Coordinates of C-alpha atoms in Angstrom, one line a residue:
M7 CA 83.1 138.0 34.1
I8 CA 79.8 139.2 34.7
V9 CA 79.9 141.4 31.4
D10 CA 80.5 138.5 29.6
F11 CA 77.9 136.4 30.4
I12 CA 75.5 139.1 30.1
I13 CA 76.5 140.1 26.9
L14 CA 75.9 136.5 26.1
T15 CA 72.6 136.4 27.6
L16 CA 71.8 139.6 25.3
L17 CA 72.7 138.1 22.3
F18 CA 70.8 134.8 22.9
S19 CA 67.6 136.9 23.8
I20 CA 67.7 138.8 20.7
G21 CA 64.8 137.2 19.4
I22 CA 63.1 138.0 22.8
L23 CA 63.5 141.2 22.8
M24 CA 62.4 141.8 19.2
I25 CA 59.7 140.7 19.9
N26 CA 58.9 142.5 22.5
F27 CA 59.6 145.6 20.7
L28 CA 57.5 144.2 18.0
I29 CA 54.2 143.9 20.8
L30 CA 55.0 147.5 22.3
V31 CA 54.6 148.9 18.5
L32 CA 51.7 146.8 16.8
E33 CA 49.6 146.2 20.4
K34 CA 48.6 149.8 21.3
D35 CA 46.3 148.2 24.5
S36 CA 50.2 146.8 25.5
S37 CA 51.7 148.9 28.9
R38 CA 55.5 149.8 28.1
K39 CA 55.7 149.6 32.3
G40 CA 54.4 145.9 32.3
M41 CA 56.4 145.0 29.2
A42 CA 59.3 145.4 30.8
I43 CA 58.5 144.0 33.9
L44 CA 57.9 141.0 31.5
T45 CA 61.1 141.0 29.1
V46 CA 63.2 141.6 32.1
M47 CA 61.5 138.7 33.4
E48 CA 62.1 136.6 30.5
L49 CA 65.8 138.1 30.2
L50 CA 66.3 136.2 34.1
V51 CA 65.4 133.0 32.9
M52 CA 67.0 132.7 29.8
A53 CA 70.2 134.0 31.6
V54 CA 69.7 130.2 34.2
F55 CA 68.9 128.7 31.2
L56 CA 72.2 129.7 29.4
Y57 CA 74.1 129.1 33.0
L58 CA 73.0 125.2 33.1
A59 CA 72.7 124.2 29.6
L60 CA 76.3 126.5 28.6
P61 CA 75.2 126.4 24.8
S62 CA 77.9 127.5 22.0
K63 CA 78.1 131.1 20.1
N64 CA 78.2 128.7 16.9
L65 CA 75.6 129.6 13.8
S66 CA 72.7 127.4 14.2
S67 CA 72.6 127.5 17.7
L68 CA 72.2 130.8 17.7
L69 CA 69.6 131.4 15.2
W70 CA 67.8 128.6 17.0
Y71 CA 67.7 129.4 20.4
N72 CA 66.4 132.9 19.1
L73 CA 63.5 131.9 17.1
W74 CA 63.0 129.4 20.3
G75 CA 62.6 133.0 23.0
A76 CA 60.9 134.7 19.6
F77 CA 58.4 131.5 20.1
A78 CA 58.2 131.5 23.9
A79 CA 57.5 135.4 23.7
V80 CA 54.9 135.4 21.4
L81 CA 52.6 133.0 23.2
I82 CA 53.7 134.7 26.8
A83 CA 53.3 138.3 25.4
S84 CA 49.4 136.9 24.3
L85 CA 48.9 135.1 27.8
Y86 CA 49.9 138.7 29.4
L87 CA 47.4 141.2 26.7
A88 CA 44.8 138.3 27.5
I89 CA 44.7 138.7 30.7
K90 CA 45.1 142.3 30.7
K91 CA 42.5 143.2 28.8
A92 CA 39.8 140.8 31.2
G93 CA 40.9 142.9 34.0
K94 CA 39.7 145.9 32.3
K95 CA 36.6 144.2 30.8
I96 CA 36.0 143.0 34.6
G97 CA 36.4 146.9 35.9
K98 CA 34.2 147.9 33.6
K99 CA 31.3 145.9 34.0
I100 CA 32.5 145.7 38.0
S101 CA 31.6 149.9 37.9
A102 CA 28.3 149.5 35.6
A103 CA 26.7 146.6 37.0
N104 CA 25.6 147.8 40.5
G105 CA 25.8 144.8 42.6
K106 CA 24.4 142.5 39.7
R107 CA 26.2 139.2 38.7
V108 CA 29.0 140.3 36.5
D109 CA 30.3 137.6 33.4
V110 CA 34.4 138.0 34.4
T111 CA 35.6 135.2 32.3
P112 CA 38.9 136.5 30.6
E113 CA 38.6 137.7 27.0
T114 CA 40.4 134.7 25.4
K115 CA 39.7 136.2 22.0
L116 CA 42.8 138.5 21.5
A117 CA 42.9 140.4 18.2
M118 CA 45.2 137.6 16.3
G119 CA 46.0 140.7 13.3
Q120 CA 49.1 142.3 13.8
L121 CA 50.5 140.3 16.5
G122 CA 49.2 136.6 14.6
K123 CA 51.2 137.5 11.6
V124 CA 54.5 138.1 14.1
F125 CA 53.9 134.5 15.5
A126 CA 53.4 133.2 12.3
A127 CA 56.3 134.9 10.8
V128 CA 58.7 132.9 13.6
V129 CA 56.8 129.6 12.4
V130 CA 57.7 129.9 9.6
L131 CA 61.2 131.0 10.2
M132 CA 61.9 127.9 12.2
G133 CA 60.8 125.7 9.1
V134 CA 63.1 127.5 7.1
L135 CA 65.9 126.9 9.2
F136 CA 65.4 123.3 9.5
A137 CA 65.0 122.9 6.1
V138 CA 68.1 124.6 5.3
S139 CA 69.8 123.2 8.6
K140 CA 68.8 119.7 6.7
I141 CA 69.1 120.5 3.0
S142 CA 72.5 122.2 3.7
G143 CA 73.6 119.1 5.8
I144 CA 72.8 117.1 3.3
T145 CA 74.3 119.2 0.3
S146 CA 77.7 119.3 2.4
I147 CA 78.9 115.7 3.2
D148 CA 80.8 115.1 0.4
E149 CA 83.4 118.8 1.6
V150 CA 82.7 117.6 5.4
Y151 CA 84.2 113.6 4.2
S152 CA 87.4 115.7 2.3
S153 CA 87.7 117.1 5.6
I154 CA 88.9 113.5 7.3
P155 CA 92.8 113.6 7.0
A156 CA 93.0 109.7 5.9
K157 CA 94.8 107.6 4.1
T158 CA 94.8 103.8 3.6
K159 CA 97.0 100.8 4.5
E160 CA 97.1 96.8 3.5
K161 CA 98.6 96.0 6.2
A162 CA 98.3 95.9 10.3
E163 CA 100.3 97.4 12.5
V164 CA 103.4 95.3 13.0
L165 CA 103.5 94.0 16.8
T166 CA 107.2 92.7 17.0
S167 CA 108.0 93.0 21.2
T168 CA 105.5 94.0 24.3
K169 CA 108.5 96.2 25.7
E170 CA 108.3 97.9 22.2
T171 CA 105.1 98.5 22.1
P172 CA 103.2 98.2 25.2
I173 CA 99.4 95.7 25.8
A174 CA 97.5 96.9 28.0
I175 CA 95.2 95.2 30.4
A176 CA 91.2 96.2 29.9
P177 CA 90.8 98.6 32.7
D178 CA 88.3 97.1 34.5
M179 CA 91.6 95.7 36.5
A180 CA 92.6 99.1 36.9
K181 CA 89.3 100.1 38.6
R182 CA 89.3 97.1 40.4
K183 CA 92.0 98.0 42.6
M184 CA 91.7 101.7 42.3
L185 CA 88.3 101.0 44.6
Q186 CA 89.8 98.6 46.8
K187 CA 92.8 100.9 47.6
F188 CA 89.7 103.9 47.6
S189 CA 89.6 104.4 51.2
V190 CA 93.2 105.6 51.1
I191 CA 91.8 109.5 50.3
P192 CA 90.8 111.8 53.0
N193 CA 86.7 111.6 53.6
S194 CA 86.4 108.8 50.5
N195 CA 82.9 108.5 51.3
M196 CA 82.4 112.3 49.9
F197 CA 84.2 111.2 46.3
T198 CA 83.5 108.7 43.8
L199 CA 85.3 107.3 41.1
D200 CA 85.1 108.5 37.5
G201 CA 86.0 107.8 34.6
I202 CA 89.7 106.1 33.8
T203 CA 91.8 107.4 30.7
A204 CA 95.0 106.0 29.2
Q205 CA 97.9 108.6 28.9
T206 CA 102.1 108.4 29.4
I207 CA 103.3 110.1 32.2
N208 CA 107.4 109.9 31.8
G209 CA 107.2 107.7 29.1
E210 CA 105.4 105.1 31.3
Y211 CA 102.1 103.4 29.8
V212 CA 99.5 104.0 32.7
Y213 CA 95.2 104.4 33.5
V214 CA 94.6 108.1 35.1
A215 CA 91.2 108.0 37.1
T216 CA 89.6 110.8 38.8
V217 CA 87.9 111.3 41.5
E218 CA 84.9 113.4 41.7
Y219 CA 82.8 114.9 44.2
N220 CA 79.8 113.0 45.3
G221 CA 77.2 115.7 45.3
F222 CA 76.4 119.0 45.9
F223 CA 77.3 119.7 49.7
K224 CA 79.9 117.5 49.0
W225 CA 81.7 119.8 47.4
L226 CA 80.6 123.2 49.7
K227 CA 82.4 121.5 52.4
L228 CA 85.2 120.7 50.8
G229 CA 86.4 123.0 48.1
E230 CA 88.8 121.0 46.5
V231 CA 89.2 117.1 44.9
P232 CA 92.6 116.0 47.3
G233 CA 94.5 114.6 44.4
Y234 CA 93.6 111.3 41.8
F235 CA 94.9 107.7 41.3
K236 CA 96.9 106.0 38.5
I237 CA 98.1 102.5 38.2
S238 CA 100.8 101.1 35.4
A239 CA 98.1 100.2 32.1
T240 CA 100.2 97.0 31.3
D241 CA 101.7 95.2 34.7
I242 CA 99.2 93.2 36.1
N243 CA 101.0 93.0 39.5
A244 CA 101.0 97.1 39.6
Q245 CA 99.6 98.2 42.7
P246 CA 97.7 102.1 42.4
E247 CA 99.1 105.6 43.6
F248 CA 96.4 108.0 44.8
V249 CA 98.6 111.4 43.8
K250 CA 98.0 114.2 46.7
E251 CA 97.7 116.6 44.1
P252 CA 94.9 119.0 45.1
L253 CA 92.0 119.7 42.1
K254 CA 90.0 122.8 42.7
Y255 CA 88.6 122.8 39.1
T256 CA 87.0 119.9 38.2
P257 CA 83.4 118.7 36.1
S258 CA 81.6 117.2 39.2
A259 CA 81.9 120.4 41.2
F260 CA 79.9 123.1 41.0
F261 CA 79.2 127.2 39.7
N262 CA 82.8 128.8 38.7
Q263 CA 84.5 125.8 39.6
D264 CA 83.2 123.6 37.0
A265 CA 85.4 122.7 34.7
G266 CA 83.2 122.6 31.8
R267 CA 82.0 126.1 33.0
K268 CA 85.1 127.6 33.2
I269 CA 86.6 125.8 29.4
Y270 CA 82.6 127.4 28.1
A271 CA 83.6 130.9 29.6
A272 CA 87.2 131.0 28.0
F273 CA 85.9 130.2 24.7
P274 CA 81.6 130.0 24.6
G275 CA 82.1 130.6 20.6
Y276 CA 83.5 127.0 20.1
A277 CA 81.1 124.2 20.9
S278 CA 83.1 121.5 22.7
Y279 CA 82.7 117.6 22.0
G280 CA 82.9 114.3 24.1
K281 CA 83.9 114.0 27.7
I282 CA 86.3 116.5 29.2
N283 CA 89.3 114.1 30.2
L284 CA 91.9 114.2 32.7
E285 CA 95.8 114.7 31.8
I286 CA 98.7 115.0 34.2
D287 CA 101.8 116.3 33.0
D288 CA 105.3 115.0 34.0
K289 CA 105.4 117.2 37.2
G290 CA 102.2 115.6 38.2
I291 CA 99.9 118.5 37.6
P292 CA 96.4 117.9 36.8
Y293 CA 94.9 119.7 33.5
Y294 CA 90.9 118.7 32.1
I295 CA 91.4 118.8 28.3
Q296 CA 88.5 119.1 26.2
T297 CA 88.1 119.2 22.5
L298 CA 86.5 122.4 20.6
Y299 CA 85.4 123.0 17.2
K300 CA 83.2 125.6 15.0
E301 CA 80.7 123.7 12.7
Y302 CA 80.2 123.7 9.0
G303 CA 77.5 126.2 8.4
V304 CA 74.3 125.9 10.1
T305 CA 74.7 121.6 9.7
G306 CA 75.7 120.6 13.1
L307 CA 78.8 119.2 11.2
M308 CA 82.3 120.1 11.7
H309 CA 85.9 119.9 9.4
Y310 CA 87.8 117.4 10.9
N311 CA 91.4 118.6 9.9
Q312 CA 89.8 122.1 12.2
F313 CA 89.7 120.4 15.9
K314 CA 90.8 122.5 19.0
T315 CA 92.1 121.6 22.0
A316 CA 90.9 123.4 25.1
V317 CA 93.9 123.6 28.7
L318 CA 92.4 124.1 31.8
N319 CA 95.0 124.1 35.0
A320 CA 92.7 121.9 37.1
Q321 CA 94.5 124.1 40.1
T322 CA 95.0 127.5 39.1
G323 CA 92.1 127.9 36.9
E324 CA 93.7 129.1 33.9
V325 CA 92.5 128.0 30.2
K326 CA 94.3 128.4 27.4
L327 CA 93.3 127.1 23.6
Y328 CA 95.4 125.0 20.5
D329 CA 95.7 123.8 17.1
S330 CA 95.2 120.3 18.6
K331 CA 98.5 119.2 16.6
K332 CA 100.3 122.0 18.5
A333 CA 98.8 121.2 22.3
P334 CA 101.7 120.7 25.2
A335 CA 104.0 117.4 25.2
F336 CA 102.5 116.1 27.8
V337 CA 98.4 116.0 26.6
D338 CA 98.2 112.5 24.9
A339 CA 95.0 113.0 23.6
P340 CA 94.2 116.6 22.4
I341 CA 90.9 115.2 20.5
T342 CA 89.1 112.8 22.1
S343 CA 87.6 110.1 21.6
A344 CA 83.9 111.3 21.1
A345 CA 85.5 113.7 18.2
A346 CA 87.4 110.4 16.8
N347 CA 84.8 108.3 17.1
S348 CA 82.6 111.1 15.4
M349 CA 85.3 110.8 12.3
N350 CA 85.2 106.9 12.6
E351 CA 81.2 107.3 11.4
F352 CA 81.6 109.3 9.4
F353 CA 84.3 107.5 7.5
G354 CA 82.5 104.4 7.7
R355 CA 79.2 106.0 6.4
Y356 CA 79.2 108.5 4.0
G357 CA 82.3 106.9 1.6
Q358 CA 80.4 107.3 -0.9
G359 CA 77.8 110.1 -0.5
W360 CA 74.6 110.6 1.6
W361 CA 72.6 108.3 -0.8
N362 CA 74.3 105.6 -0.6
Q363 CA 74.2 104.8 3.3
F364 CA 70.8 103.8 2.6
V365 CA 68.5 101.0 1.7
F366 CA 68.1 102.1 -1.7
G367 CA 70.9 103.6 -2.3
A368 CA 72.9 99.9 -2.3
K369 CA 75.2 100.6 1.0
K370 CA 78.4 101.0 -1.0
D371 CA 81.4 100.4 1.2
V372 CA 79.4 101.4 4.0
K373 CA 81.6 100.4 7.2
V374 CA 79.7 99.8 11.1
P375 CA 82.5 100.4 13.6
T376 CA 82.3 97.9 16.2
D377 CA 81.5 98.2 19.9
N378 CA 84.1 96.0 21.8
G379 CA 86.3 98.5 22.9
I380 CA 86.4 100.5 26.4
Y381 CA 85.8 104.8 25.3
A382 CA 82.6 106.3 23.4
S383 CA 80.4 104.2 24.8
G384 CA 82.3 101.0 23.3
Q385 CA 83.5 102.1 20.1
L386 CA 86.9 102.9 21.1
T387 CA 90.0 101.3 22.0
P388 CA 93.6 103.1 22.9
M389 CA 96.7 102.0 21.5
L390 CA 100.2 103.1 22.2
S391 CA 102.1 103.0 19.1
K392 CA 105.8 102.4 18.7
E393 CA 106.9 105.9 19.1
G394 CA 104.7 106.4 22.1
Q395 CA 101.7 108.1 20.4
L396 CA 98.3 107.6 21.2
N397 CA 96.1 106.0 19.1
Y398 CA 91.9 105.3 18.8
F399 CA 91.3 101.4 17.9
T400 CA 88.4 100.2 15.8
D401 CA 87.4 97.6 13.7
F402 CA 84.4 97.6 10.8
T403 CA 81.9 95.5 10.1
S404 CA 79.5 95.3 7.2
G405 CA 76.9 95.8 10.0
D406 CA 75.2 91.6 8.1
D407 CA 75.2 90.6 12.1
D408 CA 75.2 86.9 9.5
Q409 CA 78.7 88.5 8.6
D410 CA 81.8 87.5 11.4
S411 CA 84.7 88.9 9.1
A412 CA 86.1 92.6 9.5
L413 CA 86.0 95.0 6.6
G414 CA 89.5 96.4 7.8
Y415 CA 90.3 98.8 11.0
S416 CA 91.6 102.0 11.9
L417 CA 93.8 103.4 13.3
I418 CA 93.1 107.9 14.8
D419 CA 96.1 109.4 16.1
A420 CA 94.9 111.2 19.1
R421 CA 97.3 113.7 18.2
S422 CA 96.8 115.1 14.7
G423 CA 93.7 113.7 14.1
Q424 CA 94.7 111.1 10.9
L425 CA 92.9 108.1 10.6
T426 CA 94.6 105.1 8.9
Y427 CA 92.6 103.1 7.4
Y428 CA 94.1 99.4 7.2
R429 CA 91.9 96.4 4.6
D430 CA 94.2 93.5 3.4
S431 CA 91.9 93.1 0.1
E432 CA 93.6 89.7 -0.5
V433 CA 92.6 88.4 3.4
G434 CA 89.7 87.7 4.8
I435 CA 90.3 88.7 8.7
M436 CA 87.5 87.4 11.4
D437 CA 86.4 90.6 13.3
S438 CA 86.3 91.8 17.1
D439 CA 83.2 90.0 17.8
G440 CA 84.0 86.5 17.1
A441 CA 87.7 87.0 18.6
I442 CA 85.4 88.0 21.6
S443 CA 83.9 84.8 21.1
I444 CA 86.8 82.2 20.7
A445 CA 88.8 83.7 23.9
A446 CA 85.6 83.5 26.0
K447 CA 85.4 79.5 25.1
I448 CA 88.8 78.6 26.0
Y449 CA 87.4 78.1 29.8
P450 CA 84.3 78.5 29.1
E451 CA 83.9 76.5 33.3
K452 CA 85.2 79.6 34.7
K453 CA 83.0 82.3 32.6
W454 CA 85.6 84.6 32.3
D455 CA 84.8 88.0 30.0
A456 CA 86.7 88.7 27.1
E457 CA 87.1 92.1 26.2
M458 CA 90.0 95.1 24.7
P459 CA 90.2 93.2 21.5
V460 CA 92.7 95.5 19.4
L461 CA 94.2 93.4 15.7
Y462 CA 98.3 93.8 15.5
N463 CA 100.5 92.2 12.4
I464 CA 102.8 89.3 14.1
D465 CA 105.2 88.0 12.0
G466 CA 102.6 88.6 9.1
V467 CA 99.9 87.4 10.5
P468 CA 96.7 89.8 11.5
T469 CA 95.9 88.9 15.1
W470 CA 93.9 89.6 17.6
I471 CA 94.8 90.5 21.1
V472 CA 92.0 90.1 24.0
S473 CA 92.2 90.4 27.5
L474 CA 90.4 87.4 29.4
M475 CA 88.9 89.4 33.3
D476 CA 87.0 87.0 35.7
T477 CA 83.5 87.8 37.1
K478 CA 85.2 90.6 39.6
G479 CA 87.1 92.3 37.0
I480 CA 90.3 90.8 37.3
F481 CA 93.0 89.9 34.4
K482 CA 93.5 86.5 34.5
K483 CA 95.5 86.5 30.5
Y484 CA 96.2 87.5 27.2
V485 CA 94.4 85.2 24.7
Y486 CA 96.3 85.6 20.7
I487 CA 94.0 84.3 18.5
N488 CA 95.2 84.5 14.5
A489 CA 92.5 86.4 12.9
V490 CA 92.8 84.3 9.7
D491 CA 92.9 80.9 10.8
N492 CA 90.6 80.9 14.0
D493 CA 92.4 77.4 15.0
I494 CA 95.8 79.1 16.3
V495 CA 94.3 80.7 19.4
V496 CA 97.3 81.1 22.5
D497 CA 96.9 82.1 25.8
A498 CA 99.1 83.1 29.2
E499 CA 100.0 85.1 31.7
N500 CA 102.5 87.6 30.4
A501 CA 101.9 89.6 27.0
Q502 CA 105.3 88.8 26.2
S503 CA 105.2 85.3 27.1
A504 CA 102.1 85.2 24.9
L505 CA 103.5 86.6 21.7
D506 CA 106.5 84.2 22.1
A507 CA 104.6 81.0 22.3
Y508 CA 101.9 82.4 19.7
R509 CA 104.9 82.7 17.3
I510 CA 106.4 79.3 18.1
E511 CA 102.3 78.0 17.5
L512 CA 102.0 80.2 13.7
A513 CA 105.8 78.4 13.2
T514 CA 104.4 75.1 14.0
K515 CA 101.0 74.9 12.3
G516 CA 102.7 76.6 8.9
S517 CA 102.2 80.0 8.6
N518 CA 104.7 82.5 7.4
N519 CA 106.1 85.7 7.4
T520 CA 104.6 86.8 3.5
S521 CA 102.9 90.0 4.8
T522 CA 105.8 91.4 6.6
E523 CA 107.7 94.3 5.5
A524 CA 110.9 93.3 4.2
D525 CA 112.4 96.3 5.8
A526 CA 111.6 94.8 9.5
L527 CA 113.8 91.9 9.1
T528 CA 117.2 91.7 9.8
Q529 CA 119.9 89.7 8.7
K530 CA 121.0 87.0 11.1
S531 CA 123.4 84.3 11.3
G532 CA 125.7 82.3 13.9
V533 CA 126.3 78.5 14.9
V534 CA 123.5 76.0 15.8
Q535 CA 124.2 75.4 19.5
R536 CA 120.7 73.0 20.1
V537 CA 117.8 71.5 17.4
V538 CA 114.6 69.4 17.7
V539 CA 112.5 68.9 15.5
L540 CA 108.6 68.5 15.7
A541 CA 106.4 66.9 13.8
N542 CA 102.2 67.7 14.0
G543 CA 100.5 66.2 11.3
N544 CA 101.4 67.4 8.2
N545 CA 104.5 69.8 9.2
T546 CA 107.5 69.6 10.4
V547 CA 109.4 72.6 12.6
V548 CA 112.2 72.8 13.0
S549 CA 113.3 75.2 16.3
F550 CA 117.4 75.9 16.7
L551 CA 119.4 77.6 18.8
L552 CA 122.1 79.7 18.0
K553 CA 125.6 80.3 20.1
D554 CA 125.7 83.1 22.5
D555 CA 121.7 83.5 21.7
Q556 CA 118.7 83.0 24.1
T557 CA 116.3 83.1 20.7
V558 CA 114.4 80.1 20.1
Y559 CA 114.1 80.4 16.0
S560 CA 111.7 78.4 14.4
V561 CA 110.9 77.5 11.0
N562 CA 108.1 75.6 9.5
S563 CA 110.0 72.8 6.8
N564 CA 107.4 73.6 4.1
N565 CA 108.4 76.8 3.7
S566 CA 112.4 75.8 3.8
P567 CA 113.0 72.3 3.2
Y568 CA 116.9 71.7 4.4
A569 CA 115.8 73.2 7.8
I570 CA 115.0 69.5 9.2
F571 CA 118.7 68.8 8.2
I572 CA 120.0 71.0 10.5
K573 CA 123.0 69.8 12.9
E574 CA 124.5 71.3 16.2
G575 CA 127.6 72.9 14.6
D576 CA 126.2 74.2 11.1
N577 CA 126.7 77.4 9.9
V578 CA 123.2 78.9 9.2
T579 CA 122.3 82.7 7.7
F580 CA 117.9 83.7 7.8
K581 CA 116.2 86.8 8.6
A582 CA 114.2 87.3 11.4
N583 CA 112.1 90.1 13.2
V584 CA 113.8 90.5 16.6
T585 CA 114.3 92.9 19.3
A586 CA 116.5 92.4 22.8
D587 CA 114.0 91.6 25.0
Q588 CA 112.2 88.7 22.8
T589 CA 112.8 84.8 23.4
A590 CA 110.6 83.7 20.5
A591 CA 110.5 84.3 16.6
S592 CA 109.7 82.8 13.5
I593 CA 111.6 83.1 10.4
Q594 CA 112.6 83.0 6.8
D595 CA 114.9 82.4 3.9
L596 CA 117.1 80.3 6.1
T597 CA 120.2 79.2 4.8
V598 CA 122.2 76.1 6.2
E599 CA 126.2 75.9 5.2
G600 CA 126.5 73.1 2.7
L601 CA 123.7 72.3 1.8
G602 CA 121.7 72.9 -0.9
T603 CA 124.2 75.1 -2.6
K604 CA 126.0 74.0 -6.2
K605 CA 130.4 73.7 -5.3

C-alpha cells in the first residue's frame, strides 16, 4: 500500500519534477543539492495534500494538479534562486567592505529569461486546459445527455395498497426515536448519530442510521464503532433497535480505517460521487457503499449509464467493485442519491442542448427539480416499489415562483439508474410545494410541519401523500391530497386508513378511474348485503357491501346512473382495483342485474 501511495504521489508530481529538472538545466546558478532538497520537500507537501484530499486519477484531475504543482514549483524555485543569489552577493560585499556598511538587500531582480519563459508556458497551459475543459464540456452535452437511461410515461405509479407499496414516514421521527435511545450505546458520549438511509432488510422496509465517532481522540481511544440503529420505516409505533455489529472502517475514522480512504486506495482511478451510504446485508453485517465513475474526457462530466459501485465490508475492510446493476442483492442503492440527483439535474436542464438553458436560449422544456425531499440536500425522496426496488422520487417545476403546477416527476431506479419521467400532458397537477402548503394548513393552530411529499396514482387520480410532523419531529398524520382537485384532502394516523377514506372521498366528490390502467382492474360480482345512498351537493354516492366481502365499494351516480336503485339482495357486477388488505374501493362499469338491460 505504501508503494502504491508513493507511485500516486509521483504521478501527481510530474509537473513539479519537470519544472525542477528544467531549472537545473537552464539556471547555471542552481545547486543540484539544493534543488534536490527543495524537490523532496515539495514531494512531501504533495504527499500530505494527496493523503488529505484524495483526488481521483481522472484525466482532468491529473492535468490540473500537475499544472498547479508546476505553477507553485516555478514560484518556489524563483524564491530559492533569489535568496541564493542574494546570499552570494552579501558574501562578496562583506569580504570587500572591510567593516564598512554594506547593502545586503536580496536581489529580487532575478534573471527572467529562461525561467520566465517556463513560468509563462505553465500559465498558458493552464489557460489552454481551462478553455479545452469548458469547450469540450459544452460540445459533449448532447452525448452525455444521451447516456441517461430515460423513458417517459403518462400515468403515475399506481398505489392500490399500503401493504403492497409501503408508505414510509418522514425520517425525522426515526431519528428522534434513535436519539432518545442513544444511551443504550456503550460510551454513548463518544459517538454521534449520522445520516439515515432507507433500505430493505429481509424484506422489511427500514431506516438505518450510522453511529460515528465524535472526534479524533474518541476514535483513537475506542478503535471501532459498536453498531448501528435500525427501525421500521412504515410502522409509526415501532421502536429503534441498536444492532451490536462492530464497524472498524467508518467515514468518521481516521487514517487507514477511514471508509472513504479505504475505497479510494482500492480504486484511485475512479472519481467518487456523493456521500458514502451504510447498507446492511440479510445477516446484519454492515457495508459502506460508494458510487464511482470515470469522467468524460476532461469535462468532469460522467456517463450516466456507466456507474460503478464500491462495496466495503465495514468489519474486515475488504473492498469490491461492481457494475452498479450487478452489485450484491442486499445493496438497495448501488447508485447513491447524489449521483441520481445529478442525473435529474442534467435531464431537466439539457434536454434541448446547452444553449437552450439560458434566457436567451428560450429555456424550452427546461425542468427544475424541487427541494422537498430528504436526500441530496432535499431534492430526492426514497420510495419502495411494489416489487421491492428502491427508487428516488422528485417532481419538476418551471422554476417560476408564480406557478404551482408540476411539469412532471421522475423515479430513478437506485440499482439500474433507469430514469422514468412521468408527464400527463392532458392533466395539470399541483407540485410538491403546493401539497406541502395545503397539508401544513390543515391544523394551523398546531403548527405542524408537512414533509416528504410523494406522488401516486390512486384509482386513476394523481395524489400527493404528505407526512405531518409536530415541532418535536414526532409523526402525527398522513395527508392524501388530490393533485388535480385540491379540495379533496383526507388525513389519518394510519396510511391504509387514510387511503381507504380518500377512496371514499374520491367517489363522493365525483372523481373516477379514467386513468387507471385497464389491466389493473379486477372483475367482481356478488350479492349486495348492505347499501347506503349519500347525497352530497350535486353528487350522489352509493356505497355497498357484498355478501362474504368486507370491502366497502363506492360509486358515483354520475358515472353509474342505475346505482341509486341498488337494494339489498341485488346481484351486481363491476370492475375494481382491490387487494386483500384493502377496506374501501371505488368502482366502475357497474351492472345491476335486472336494471338497464333489455329483455
